[in-house]
Amino acid sequence: MTSASLLVEDSRDYLSPRQVLVGDGSAARLGDALRTWGVADGAVAVIADRAVVNFGVADPVLNSVAAAGLVAHVFADIEGEPTVDTAERATEFARGLGAAAIVGVGGGSAMDVAKIVAMALGSGTEVRECLGIDMPGRTVLPLALVPTTTGTGAEVTRVAMLSEDGRKVISSHRALVPTLAVLDAELVRGLPAGVTASTGMDALAHAVEAFLSTNRSALSVEASLRAVALLRDALPRAVADGSDVPARRATLYGAHLAGLALNAGVVLGHSLAYTIANRAPLPHGVTCGLALPYCLAYNAVADIDGVEDLALALTGGRSARLLDAADWVAELAAQVGLPTSLGAVGIQATQLTDMATECIERYPRANNPVPFHHAPLTRLLQALHTGDLAAADPKHLYLEESNA
Ligand SMILES: NC(=O)c1ccc[n+]([C@@H]2O[C@H](COP(=O)([O-])OP(=O)(O)OC[C@H]3O[C@@H](n4cnc5c(N)ncnc54)[C@H](O)[C@@H]3O)[C@@H](O)[C@H]2O)c1
Ligand SMILES: [Fe+2]
C-alpha cells in the first residue's frame, strides 16, 4: 500500500487552514465564523475580483459579513497576475480602514493579494517586506479566503504570487495559510468554460506534481490521489456543462485537495510552465496543461514508491504505467479545448534551448525525482513543440545516459 509505506518516510510538515466551511451556501456562515475567531467588530477589507463583484458572486460573502455586525469595504481593482503595485494599493486601502480582518474572494489573483495585505497589516510592514521565503517576524490579520475558480488551491497554500516587470515574485510563509477557507460550489457555477478548463488543469498539475515530489508525505499523497480521482471524472463534465452542479462541487473540492497536496511542492511541470509563460502570454493553467504530460514522461524513469497508484488514478484504472497516464493527460487537455503543443501557442523551435537553460537556472527543483539536465530537457521541449508525446519516451530522452 502506498500510504502505509510512506508513513515511515522522513519527517514532514503538513499545513492546512484552521477552519474550512464546506458545502453549498457555506459562504453565508463566513461572518459568524470570523467572529468566533475573535473579529469582534470594525471594518473588514474584502479584496475581491472585479468580475466576481460585478456578477454578484461576492454578494453572499458581503451579506454574511454585514449580518454578523461587521462592516465590509470592497477593494476590487485587481488584474489577472496581480502586481506588487496592486498589492500596495490594496494594503493602503485596508490600512486606511483600520481593518480588523481580511477576506479574499476570487481566483488565485484576488486571494493572493488578500494574503499579502493580511501579512502587511498583521506585521505592520510594507508589501515589499512580505516578499521572500520564511521571513522572520511575520504574522497576519485574521484571514478568510473564498475561491471562485477551481484551480489554484490558494485558499490552503502558504504561497502568494505577485508579478513585477513581467516576472513572478513569491511570498512563501506558513502564516499565509488562512484562518478560514470557504468551499461554496454556488460561487463557481458561473465560471466560463475556458477558465474552468485552464484552472482545472492547474489543479490537476498540483495533484500530480506533488505526488511525484520527493517532499511528499503520507498526507500529501492521499490528497493527491483523491484530487486526481475527483478531477479526472469531473473536469470534462464541468467544462461541457457549467450547470452540472455535482461536477462543479467535485472540481472545487478536487482543486482544494490538490492545494493541500502542494504541501509537497510542485516539480518539473511548473518549471516548464513558467518558461512557457515567459514567452507566450497564456493563463497559468494553460501552461501547466501543456507541460504536465511531458513532466510525467521525464519522470517515468524514476523509482517512485506507489507510482502505479497515480497512473491508475489518472487512467481511471486502465493502466499502471506513467507513460499511459501522460497520454491520458494530453487527451484530457485536448478534450477540454486546451493547446497541446508549443507550436500551437506560437513558440518557435529556435527558443527551445534557451527554455531548457531557463528551466535549470531560474526554476530548479531539488524535489523533482529526476535531476534537471540540459540535453534531455531540450529533447523533451522538442517533443512538446510538435506535441509528439511518443518522442518524450525516456528511451529517446536519455540518450547519452544509456550510451554511457
Ligand atoms: N497562492 C497559490 O498557492 C497559487 C497557486 C497557483 C497559482 N497562483 C496564482 O493565481 C493566479 C491565477 O489564479 P486563477 O487561475 O484562479 O485566475 P484568476 O484569479 O486570475 O481568475 C481568472 C479569471 O476568472 C474570472 N473569474 C473568477 N471567478 C469567477 C466566477 N466565479 N465567475 C466568472 N468569472 C470568474 C476572473 O475575473 C478572471 O478573469 C496567478 O497569479 C497564479 O500565479 C497562486
Ligand atoms: Fe499552479
PDB file of C-alpha atoms and ligand atoms in Angstrom, residues 49-52 55 57 78-82 105-112 115 147-163 168 171 186-192 195 198-199 202 206 259 262 270 274 283-285, ligand 1:
ATOM      1  CA  ASP A  49     -12.066  40.006  -8.180  1.00  0.00           C
ATOM      2  CA  ARG A  50     -13.789  42.762 -10.197  1.00  0.00           C
ATOM      3  CA  ALA A  51     -15.898  40.399 -12.334  1.00  0.00           C
ATOM      4  CA  VAL A  52     -16.919  38.415  -9.268  1.00  0.00           C
ATOM      5  CA  PHE A  55     -21.687  39.406 -11.374  1.00  0.00           C
ATOM      6  CA  VAL A  57     -20.902  36.276  -6.948  1.00  0.00           C
ATOM      7  CA  ILE A  78      -7.193  43.691  -9.230  1.00  0.00           C
ATOM      8  CA  GLU A  79      -5.855  42.475 -12.557  1.00  0.00           C
ATOM      9  CA  GLY A  80      -5.008  38.852 -13.531  1.00  0.00           C
ATOM     10  CA  GLU A  81      -1.456  38.039 -12.390  1.00  0.00           C
ATOM     11  CA  PRO A  82      -1.553  40.955  -9.890  1.00  0.00           C
ATOM     12  CA  VAL A 105     -12.908  36.489  -2.824  1.00  0.00           C
ATOM     13  CA  GLY A 106     -11.987  35.386  -6.336  1.00  0.00           C
ATOM     14  CA  GLY A 107      -9.433  33.239  -8.089  1.00  0.00           C
ATOM     15  CA  GLY A 108      -5.762  32.984  -7.186  1.00  0.00           C
ATOM     16  CA  SER A 109      -5.220  36.599  -8.251  1.00  0.00           C
ATOM     17  CA  ALA A 110      -7.577  38.142  -5.652  1.00  0.00           C
ATOM     18  CA  MET A 111      -6.755  35.592  -2.927  1.00  0.00           C
ATOM     19  CA  ASP A 112      -3.002  36.173  -3.308  1.00  0.00           C
ATOM     20  CA  LYS A 115      -2.869  37.179   1.656  1.00  0.00           C
ATOM     21  CA  PRO A 147     -12.181  30.630  -4.100  1.00  0.00           C
ATOM     22  CA  THR A 148     -14.421  31.370  -7.084  1.00  0.00           C
ATOM     23  CA  THR A 149     -12.233  29.479  -9.579  1.00  0.00           C
ATOM     24  CA  THR A 150     -11.454  25.768  -9.355  1.00  0.00           C
ATOM     25  CA  GLY A 151      -7.703  25.667  -9.714  1.00  0.00           C
ATOM     26  CA  THR A 152      -5.034  27.319  -7.633  1.00  0.00           C
ATOM     27  CA  GLY A 153      -5.808  25.994  -4.157  1.00  0.00           C
ATOM     28  CA  ALA A 154      -4.511  29.371  -2.921  1.00  0.00           C
ATOM     29  CA  GLU A 155      -7.078  29.137  -0.106  1.00  0.00           C
ATOM     30  CA  VAL A 156      -4.910  26.463   1.546  1.00  0.00           C
ATOM     31  CA  THR A 157      -1.325  27.141   0.464  1.00  0.00           C
ATOM     32  CA  ARG A 158       1.462  29.043   2.206  1.00  0.00           C
ATOM     33  CA  VAL A 159       2.239  30.921  -1.016  1.00  0.00           C
ATOM     34  CA  ALA A 160       1.190  34.190  -2.654  1.00  0.00           C
ATOM     35  CA  MET A 161       2.385  35.076  -6.150  1.00  0.00           C
ATOM     36  CA  LEU A 162       2.696  38.649  -7.418  1.00  0.00           C
ATOM     37  CA  SER A 163       4.423  39.921 -10.523  1.00  0.00           C
ATOM     38  CA  LYS A 168       6.718  36.327 -10.832  1.00  0.00           C
ATOM     39  CA  SER A 171       5.911  35.222  -0.818  1.00  0.00           C
ATOM     40  CA  GLU A 186     -22.593  28.018  -5.684  1.00  0.00           C
ATOM     41  CA  LEU A 187     -19.865  30.611  -6.214  1.00  0.00           C
ATOM     42  CA  VAL A 188     -18.224  28.711  -9.090  1.00  0.00           C
ATOM     43  CA  ARG A 189     -21.359  27.882 -11.068  1.00  0.00           C
ATOM     44  CA  GLY A 190     -20.919  30.779 -13.499  1.00  0.00           C
ATOM     45  CA  LEU A 191     -17.245  30.185 -14.201  1.00  0.00           C
ATOM     46  CA  PRO A 192     -16.789  30.299 -18.017  1.00  0.00           C
ATOM     47  CA  VAL A 195     -11.468  29.349 -17.174  1.00  0.00           C
ATOM     48  CA  SER A 198      -7.437  26.083 -17.550  1.00  0.00           C
ATOM     49  CA  THR A 199      -7.820  26.356 -13.762  1.00  0.00           C
ATOM     50  CA  ASP A 202      -3.634  23.802 -12.877  1.00  0.00           C
ATOM     51  CA  HIS A 206      -0.687  20.402  -8.487  1.00  0.00           C
ATOM     52  CA  GLY A 259      -3.820  22.656  -2.825  1.00  0.00           C
ATOM     53  CA  LEU A 262       1.022  21.245  -2.503  1.00  0.00           C
ATOM     54  CA  HIS A 270       5.567  24.078 -13.131  1.00  0.00           C
ATOM     55  CA  TYR A 274       6.893  29.257 -16.210  1.00  0.00           C
ATOM     56  CA  PRO A 283      -3.227  31.717 -18.350  1.00  0.00           C
ATOM     57  CA  HIS A 284      -1.205  29.786 -15.776  1.00  0.00           C
ATOM     58  CA  GLY A 285      -3.392  26.671 -16.102  1.00  0.00           C
TER      59      GLY A 285
HETATM   60  N1  LIG B   1      -1.212  31.120  -3.972  1.00  0.00           N
HETATM   61  C1  LIG B   1      -1.050  29.983  -4.588  1.00  0.00           C
HETATM   62  O1  LIG B   1      -0.813  28.956  -3.962  1.00  0.00           O
HETATM   63  C2  LIG B   1      -1.176  29.929  -6.076  1.00  0.00           C
HETATM   64  C3  LIG B   1      -1.134  28.684  -6.739  1.00  0.00           C
HETATM   65  C4  LIG B   1      -1.251  28.680  -8.124  1.00  0.00           C
HETATM   66  C5  LIG B   1      -1.409  29.882  -8.825  1.00  0.00           C
HETATM   67  N2  LIG B   1      -1.447  31.078  -8.148  1.00  0.00           N
HETATM   68  C6  LIG B   1      -1.623  32.378  -8.836  1.00  0.00           C
HETATM   69  O2  LIG B   1      -3.024  32.557  -9.034  1.00  0.00           O
HETATM   70  C7  LIG B   1      -3.229  33.383 -10.181  1.00  0.00           C
HETATM   71  C8  LIG B   1      -4.212  32.719 -11.120  1.00  0.00           C
HETATM   72  O3  LIG B   1      -5.404  32.453 -10.432  1.00  0.00           O
HETATM   73  P1  LIG B   1      -6.659  31.805 -11.207  1.00  0.00           P
HETATM   74  O4  LIG B   1      -6.172  30.788 -12.142  1.00  0.00           O
HETATM   75  O5  LIG B   1      -7.627  31.406 -10.180  1.00  0.00           O
HETATM   76  O6  LIG B   1      -7.194  33.001 -12.105  1.00  0.00           O
HETATM   77  P2  LIG B   1      -7.701  34.495 -11.780  1.00  0.00           P
HETATM   78  O7  LIG B   1      -7.850  34.721 -10.327  1.00  0.00           O
HETATM   79  O8  LIG B   1      -6.776  35.444 -12.496  1.00  0.00           O
HETATM   80  O9  LIG B   1      -9.152  34.486 -12.459  1.00  0.00           O
HETATM   81  C9  LIG B   1      -9.281  34.117 -13.833  1.00  0.00           C
HETATM   82  C10 LIG B   1     -10.481  34.791 -14.479  1.00  0.00           C
HETATM   83  O10 LIG B   1     -11.688  34.238 -13.970  1.00  0.00           O
HETATM   84  C11 LIG B   1     -12.604  35.281 -13.614  1.00  0.00           C
HETATM   85  N3  LIG B   1     -13.457  34.729 -12.560  1.00  0.00           N
HETATM   86  C12 LIG B   1     -13.073  34.305 -11.328  1.00  0.00           C
HETATM   87  N4  LIG B   1     -14.109  33.735 -10.679  1.00  0.00           N
HETATM   88  C13 LIG B   1     -15.186  33.802 -11.498  1.00  0.00           C
HETATM   89  C14 LIG B   1     -16.538  33.379 -11.386  1.00  0.00           C
HETATM   90  N5  LIG B   1     -16.995  32.699 -10.318  1.00  0.00           N
HETATM   91  N6  LIG B   1     -17.367  33.624 -12.427  1.00  0.00           N
HETATM   92  C15 LIG B   1     -16.910  34.236 -13.535  1.00  0.00           C
HETATM   93  N7  LIG B   1     -15.624  34.650 -13.717  1.00  0.00           N
HETATM   94  C16 LIG B   1     -14.770  34.436 -12.698  1.00  0.00           C
HETATM   95  C17 LIG B   1     -11.705  36.434 -13.211  1.00  0.00           C
HETATM   96  O11 LIG B   1     -12.360  37.670 -13.335  1.00  0.00           O
HETATM   97  C18 LIG B   1     -10.570  36.294 -14.218  1.00  0.00           C
HETATM   98  O12 LIG B   1     -10.893  36.919 -15.426  1.00  0.00           O
HETATM   99  C19 LIG B   1      -1.873  33.574 -10.811  1.00  0.00           C
HETATM  100  O13 LIG B   1      -1.361  34.859 -10.438  1.00  0.00           O
HETATM  101  C20 LIG B   1      -1.026  32.455 -10.207  1.00  0.00           C
HETATM  102  O14 LIG B   1       0.350  32.767 -10.154  1.00  0.00           O
HETATM  103  C21 LIG B   1      -1.347  31.104  -6.792  1.00  0.00           C
END
